[in-house]
């Protein structure tokens, strides 16, 4: 059977794939597994969990199921209400909770939802712990009774603790900056505009009226058209966009051009490098970051360390090797000095801080890197296990020699489908298209199933 946990928790269509029964079972299993593993504090008190969610309608019944499962297992629960994922992660640590739970499907449409567990300190669970939770689903447990059952209370006021935290990390006031912020009708619709205003910016919020069904619909980091229009029409200095749970951020400069995660990391890395705060003069990125980013970092004297695709792999490398900045092209940026996860609000505040402190437009700051044309071809109906066969390896070596230092080839088998992805970057779109087409033809022939 396929693994229930994906790269970012358990996700599916709420009510069909992700049912109330499954949500409760996951909460019960998580409580027992973490308790058995000694992850809960041994202070003589009951363990404590914090639970947050994004505004999806299904989050209401899933929250009830998760809270019921935890309390029935003897865990006290603080309901945080609608908050971004990074806020829940921060509050897990700040409140000394033993477990955090976030109900969200991030940038997915409203019918989807997900459950993400956070360990003590606000970090994601390891694969091994997730596997153990999944293995013990449906086990017959002995539940507490009477005074031993968990108690549940609302802690909606803790949102201000998170806002205050992110504001303390930024030294430069944003006075004078005019900003349009797109909240994706999601979890940041209240905290992001308030934090930006308190930081001194003039703020216009769009995508900030969630109704439970409109999350990510035509707004947010995956739908930037509306934000581009408003930034240009209002003559704003820039715009920022979050996704449904606000763990990622993309930006728009004053001309309406997109500033993606690679650009944002380049700006932040350059500023931190200049201040001497970039740990080991290194930034962590995935193999999908544009070669233009890596070339820009090389020219700035900054090392780029690569990981597999996924912010959890970026975070693992940062923690293991002592780096403090990393992220993905999609806008997941992790600033480990201040957060345990990607944090869209935190990222935007620091990006805006660089703009304010430098007095330079975001467009000029982002021009530190020139993205190379990138062509991606998904070759379907092939045997993904053959992605490393000699014929394909030889073709890749030949292509890389042809591209030289101004190009790159990446062959990635899909993790779930009979498909191999061919990605080529080159100095021109025409050259990238030609090389990608040739390699795709090799994949079709050599990797036929």
C-alpha positions in Angstrom: 0.0 0.0 0.0 1.1 3.6 -0.6 2.4 5.5 2.3 -0.3 7.5 4.0 2.0 10.3 5.0 3.3 12.4 2.1 6.1 15.0 2.1 3.8 17.4 4.1 1.6 15.3 6.3 -1.6 13.4 5.3 -3.7 15.0 2.5 -6.7 14.2 0.5 -10.2 15.2 -0.3 -11.9 16.0 3.0 -14.8 13.7 3.7 -13.7 11.1 1.2 -10.0 10.4 1.5 -9.5 12.4 4.8 -12.5 11.5 6.9 -13.4 12.4 10.5 -12.7 8.8 11.5 -9.2 8.9 10.0 -8.4 12.2 11.6 -9.4 11.0 15.0 -7.4 7.7 14.5 -4.4 9.7 13.5 -4.6 11.9 16.5 -5.0 9.0 18.8 -2.1 7.1 17.2 0.1 10.2 17.3 -0.6 10.8 21.0 0.3 7.2 21.9 3.4 6.9 19.6 4.9 10.2 20.9 4.0 9.2 24.4 5.7 5.8 24.0 8.7 7.4 22.4 9.2 9.6 25.5 8.6 12.7 23.3 6.1 14.1 25.9 7.6 15.8 28.9 8.0 13.9 32.1 6.9 16.6 34.5 4.0 14.9 36.0 1.5 16.9 34.1 -0.6 15.8 31.1 0.9 16.4 27.7 -0.3 19.5 25.9 -1.1 19.9 22.2 -1.9 23.0 20.1 -4.2 22.7 17.2 -4.6 25.3 14.4 -6.2 25.3 11.0 -6.7 27.3 7.8 -10.2 28.6 6.9 -11.4 25.6 4.9 -15.0 24.6 5.8 -13.8 21.0 6.3 -11.3 22.2 8.8 -14.2 22.6 11.3 -15.1 19.0 11.4 -11.5 17.8 11.1 -10.4 20.0 14.0 -13.2 18.6 16.1 -12.1 15.0 15.3 -8.4 15.7 16.0 -9.2 17.5 19.3 -11.5 14.6 20.3 -8.8 12.0 19.6 -6.1 13.9 21.5 -8.3 14.7 24.5 -9.6 11.1 24.7 -5.9 10.0 24.8 -5.2 12.2 27.8 -3.7 15.2 26.0 -4.8 18.7 27.0 -5.6 20.7 23.9 -5.3 24.4 23.1 -7.4 25.4 20.1 -5.6 28.2 18.3 -8.2 28.8 15.6 -7.3 30.0 12.1 -3.6 30.7 11.9 -0.7 30.1 9.4 1.3 26.9 9.7 4.4 28.7 10.8 2.4 30.4 13.6 1.3 27.0 14.9 4.9 25.8 14.7 6.1 28.9 16.6 3.4 28.5 19.2 4.2 24.8 19.7 7.6 25.9 20.9 6.6 29.2 22.6 3.9 27.6 24.7 6.0 24.6 25.6 3.5 22.2 23.9 4.5 18.6 23.4 2.7 18.4 20.0 1.4 20.7 17.3 -1.2 19.9 14.8 -2.1 22.0 11.7 -5.1 21.3 9.5 -4.4 22.6 6.0 -3.8 21.5 2.4 -1.6 24.5 1.7 -2.0 25.8 -1.9 -4.5 23.0 -2.8 -8.2 23.9 -3.7 -10.9 24.1 -1.0 -12.2 20.5 -1.2 -8.8 19.2 -0.1 -7.4 19.2 3.4 -4.5 17.8 5.4 -3.2 17.0 8.8 0.4 17.9 9.7 1.9 17.0 13.0 4.7 19.0 14.7 7.1 17.7 17.3 8.1 19.5 20.5 9.9 22.6 19.5 7.8 23.1 16.4 9.7 20.9 14.0 8.1 18.4 11.5 8.1 14.8 12.6 10.7 12.5 11.1 9.8 9.9 8.5 10.4 7.2 11.1 7.9 8.7 13.6 5.3 9.2 10.8 5.7 5.6 9.7 5.2 4.4 13.3 2.0 6.5 13.6 0.7 5.0 10.4 1.7 1.5 11.4 -0.3 1.7 14.7 -3.5 3.2 13.2 -6.5 1.3 14.5 -4.6 -0.4 17.3 -6.7 -1.2 20.4 -5.7 1.4 23.0 -6.4 1.7 26.7 -8.0 5.1 27.2 -8.0 7.3 30.3 -11.2 8.0 32.2 -12.4 10.5 34.8 -9.9 13.2 35.7 -7.2 11.7 33.4 -8.9 12.7 30.2 -7.5 15.7 28.4 -9.1 19.1 28.7 -9.8 21.5 25.8 -9.8 25.2 25.8 -9.6 28.0 23.2 -6.5 30.0 22.9 -7.3 32.3 20.0 -5.6 35.3 21.6 -2.2 33.6 21.0 -2.1 34.9 17.5 -0.7 38.2 18.9 2.3 36.3 20.4 3.2 35.1 16.9 2.8 38.6 15.3 5.0 40.1 18.1 7.6 37.4 17.4 8.0 38.0 13.7 8.1 41.7 14.2 11.0 41.5 16.7 13.1 39.8 14.0 13.1 42.8 11.7 15.3 45.8 12.5 14.4 48.2 9.7 10.9 49.9 10.0 8.9 49.7 6.8 7.8 53.4 7.1 6.9 54.8 3.7 6.5 51.5 1.8 3.2 51.0 0.1 2.4 47.3 -0.1 -0.4 45.1 -1.6 -0.7 41.8 0.2 -2.6 38.8 -1.2 -3.7 36.4 1.6 -5.2 33.8 -0.7 -8.4 33.9 1.3 -6.3 31.7 3.7 -4.8 31.4 7.1 -2.9 34.7 7.0 -5.9 36.9 6.2 -5.8 38.6 9.7 -2.3 38.3 11.0 -0.4 39.3 7.8 -2.0 42.7 7.2 -1.9 43.5 10.9 1.8 42.6 11.2 2.7 44.7 8.1 0.8 47.7 9.3 2.5 47.4 12.7 5.8 47.3 10.9 5.0 50.7 9.5 3.9 49.9 5.9 0.9 51.3 4.1 -1.1 48.1 3.3 -3.9 47.2 1.0 -5.1 43.6 1.5 -6.7 41.5 -1.2 -7.8 37.8 -0.9 -8.5 38.5 2.7 -12.2 37.5 3.0 -12.3 33.7 3.4 -15.7 32.0 3.4 -14.4 28.5 3.8 -14.7 27.6 0.2 -12.7 30.3 -1.7 -9.2 29.5 -0.3 -6.5 29.8 -3.1 -9.3 30.5 -5.6 -7.9 33.1 -8.0 -5.7 34.5 -5.3 -2.4 33.8 -3.5 1.0 32.6 -4.5 -0.3 30.2 -7.2 -2.6 32.9 -8.9 -0.6 36.1 -9.1 -2.5 37.9 -11.9 -4.8 39.8 -9.5 -1.9 41.0 -7.3 0.0 42.1 -10.4 -2.9 44.2 -11.6 -3.5 45.8 -8.2 0.2 46.6 -7.6 0.5 48.4 -10.9 -2.9 50.1 -10.8 -2.3 51.5 -7.3 1.3 52.5 -8.0 2.4 50.4 -5.0 6.1 49.8 -4.2 5.5 46.0 -4.4 3.2 43.2 -3.5 3.5 39.9 -1.6 1.4 36.8 -1.9 1.0 33.9 0.4 -0.5 30.5 -0.1 -3.4 29.0 1.8 -1.5 28.2 5.0 1.1 31.0 4.5 4.2 29.0 4.7 5.4 30.4 1.4 5.7 33.8 -0.1 6.2 35.2 -3.6 6.5 38.9 -4.5 5.6 41.3 -7.3 7.8 44.4 -8.0 6.4 47.8 -8.9 6.3 47.0 -12.6 4.2 43.8 -12.1 7.1 41.4 -12.6 7.2 38.2 -10.5 9.9 37.8 -7.9 10.0 34.1 -7.1 11.6 32.1 -4.3 15.0 32.0 -6.0 15.1 35.8 -6.3 13.9 36.2 -2.7 16.6 33.9 -1.5 19.2 35.8 -3.6 18.2 39.1 -2.0 18.1 37.8 1.5 21.3 35.9 1.2 23.1 38.9 -0.2 21.9 41.1 2.6 22.8 38.6 5.3 26.1 38.0 3.7 26.8 41.7 3.7 25.9 41.9 7.4 27.9 38.9 8.3 24.9 37.0 9.5 24.7 34.3 6.8 25.9 31.1 8.5 29.0 29.7 6.8 28.3 32.1 3.9 26.0 29.4 2.5 22.4 29.1 1.4 20.6 25.8 0.9 18.4 25.2 -2.2 16.9 22.3 -4.0 18.0 20.8 -7.3 15.2 22.7 -9.0 16.5 26.2 -8.2 17.4 28.0 -11.3 21.1 27.9 -12.4 20.9 31.7 -12.6 20.5 31.7 -8.8 23.5 29.6 -8.3 25.6 31.7 -10.7 24.5 34.9 -8.9 25.5 33.4 -5.5 28.9 32.3 -6.8 29.6 35.8 -8.0 28.6 37.1 -4.6 30.9 34.7 -2.8 28.1 32.6 -1.4 28.1 28.8 -1.5 25.0 27.0 -2.6 24.3 23.5 -1.1 21.7 21.4 -3.0 19.1 19.0 -1.6 16.3 16.9 -3.1 13.0 18.8 -3.9 11.0 19.5 -0.7 11.3 22.0 2.1 11.7 19.2 4.6 15.0 18.1 2.9 16.2 21.7 2.9 15.4 22.0 6.6 17.2 18.7 7.4 20.3 19.9 5.7 20.2 23.2 7.4 19.8 21.6 10.8 22.5 19.0 10.3 25.2 21.3 8.9 24.4 24.6 10.8 23.0 26.8 8.0 20.4 29.4 8.6 18.9 30.3 5.2 17.4 28.0 2.6 14.4 27.4 0.5 12.7 26.6 -2.8 11.8 28.4 -6.0 8.1 28.0 -5.0 8.6 30.5 -2.1 9.2 28.2 0.8 12.0 30.1 2.5 13.3 29.0 5.9 15.1 31.4 8.2 16.2 29.1 10.9 17.4 31.8 13.3 13.7 32.8 13.6 11.5 29.9 12.5 11.4 26.1 12.3 9.5 26.0 9.0 9.0 28.1 5.9 7.2 31.2 7.0 5.6 33.5 4.3 5.0 36.4 6.7 8.5 36.3 8.2 10.0 36.1 4.7 8.0 39.0 3.4 8.9 41.2 6.4 12.6 40.5 5.9 12.4 41.1 2.2 10.6 44.4 2.8 13.2 45.2 5.4 16.0 44.9 2.8 14.0 47.2 0.5 13.4 49.8 3.2 16.9 49.7 4.6 18.6 49.9 1.2 16.3 52.5 -0.3 16.5 50.4 -3.5 13.4 49.1 -5.4 12.6 45.4 -5.2 13.1 45.3 -9.0 16.7 46.5 -8.7 17.4 44.2 -5.8 16.0 41.1 -7.6 18.1 41.9 -10.7 21.1 40.5 -8.8 20.2 37.2 -10.5 19.2 36.6 -14.1 17.1 33.4 -14.4 18.1 31.2 -17.3 15.4 29.8 -19.6 14.1 26.6 -18.2 12.3 23.9 -20.2 10.5 21.0 -18.4 9.2 18.0 -20.3 7.2 15.3 -18.5 7.8 12.0 -20.5 4.8 9.8 -19.5 4.3 6.1 -20.0 7.9 5.1 -19.3 9.6 3.0 -16.7 10.8 5.5 -14.1 13.2 2.8 -12.7 15.3 3.2 -15.9 16.1 6.8 -15.3 19.8 5.9 -14.7 20.4 3.5 -17.5 23.7 3.9 -19.5 22.1 5.2 -22.7 20.4 8.0 -20.9 23.4 8.8 -18.7 25.5 9.1 -21.8 23.0 11.4 -23.5 23.0 13.6 -20.4 26.8 13.8 -20.2 26.8 14.8 -23.9 24.2 17.5 -23.3 26.0 18.9 -20.3 29.2 19.2 -22.3 27.3 21.1 -25.0 25.7 23.5 -22.5 28.9 24.2 -20.5 28.7 26.5 -17.5 25.7 28.4 -18.8 23.3 25.4 -18.8 22.2 22.4 -16.8 20.3 19.1 -17.2 18.2 17.4 -14.5 16.5 14.0 -15.0 14.0 13.2 -12.3 11.8 10.0 -12.1 8.4 10.7 -10.7 7.8 9.3 -7.3 4.3 8.2 -8.0 3.7 7.9 -11.7 5.2 6.1 -14.7 6.9 9.3 -15.8 10.4 10.8 -16.1 10.9 14.6 -15.9 13.5 16.2 -18.2 14.5 19.7 -17.2 17.1 21.7 -19.2 18.4 25.2 -18.6 20.4 27.1 -21.2 21.4 30.6 -22.2 18.5 30.8 -24.6 15.1 29.3 -24.6 15.7 27.9 -28.1 18.8 26.0 -27.1 17.1 24.7 -23.9 14.1 23.5 -26.0 16.3 21.7 -28.5 18.4 19.9 -25.8 15.3 19.0 -23.8 13.5 17.6 -26.9 16.5 15.4 -27.7 16.8 14.0 -24.2 13.0 13.4 -24.1 13.3 11.3 -27.2 16.1 9.3 -25.6 13.9 8.7 -22.5 11.0 7.5 -24.7 13.2 5.1 -26.5 15.6 3.9 -23.8 13.2 3.9 -20.9 10.1 2.3 -22.5 8.1 0.2 -20.1 
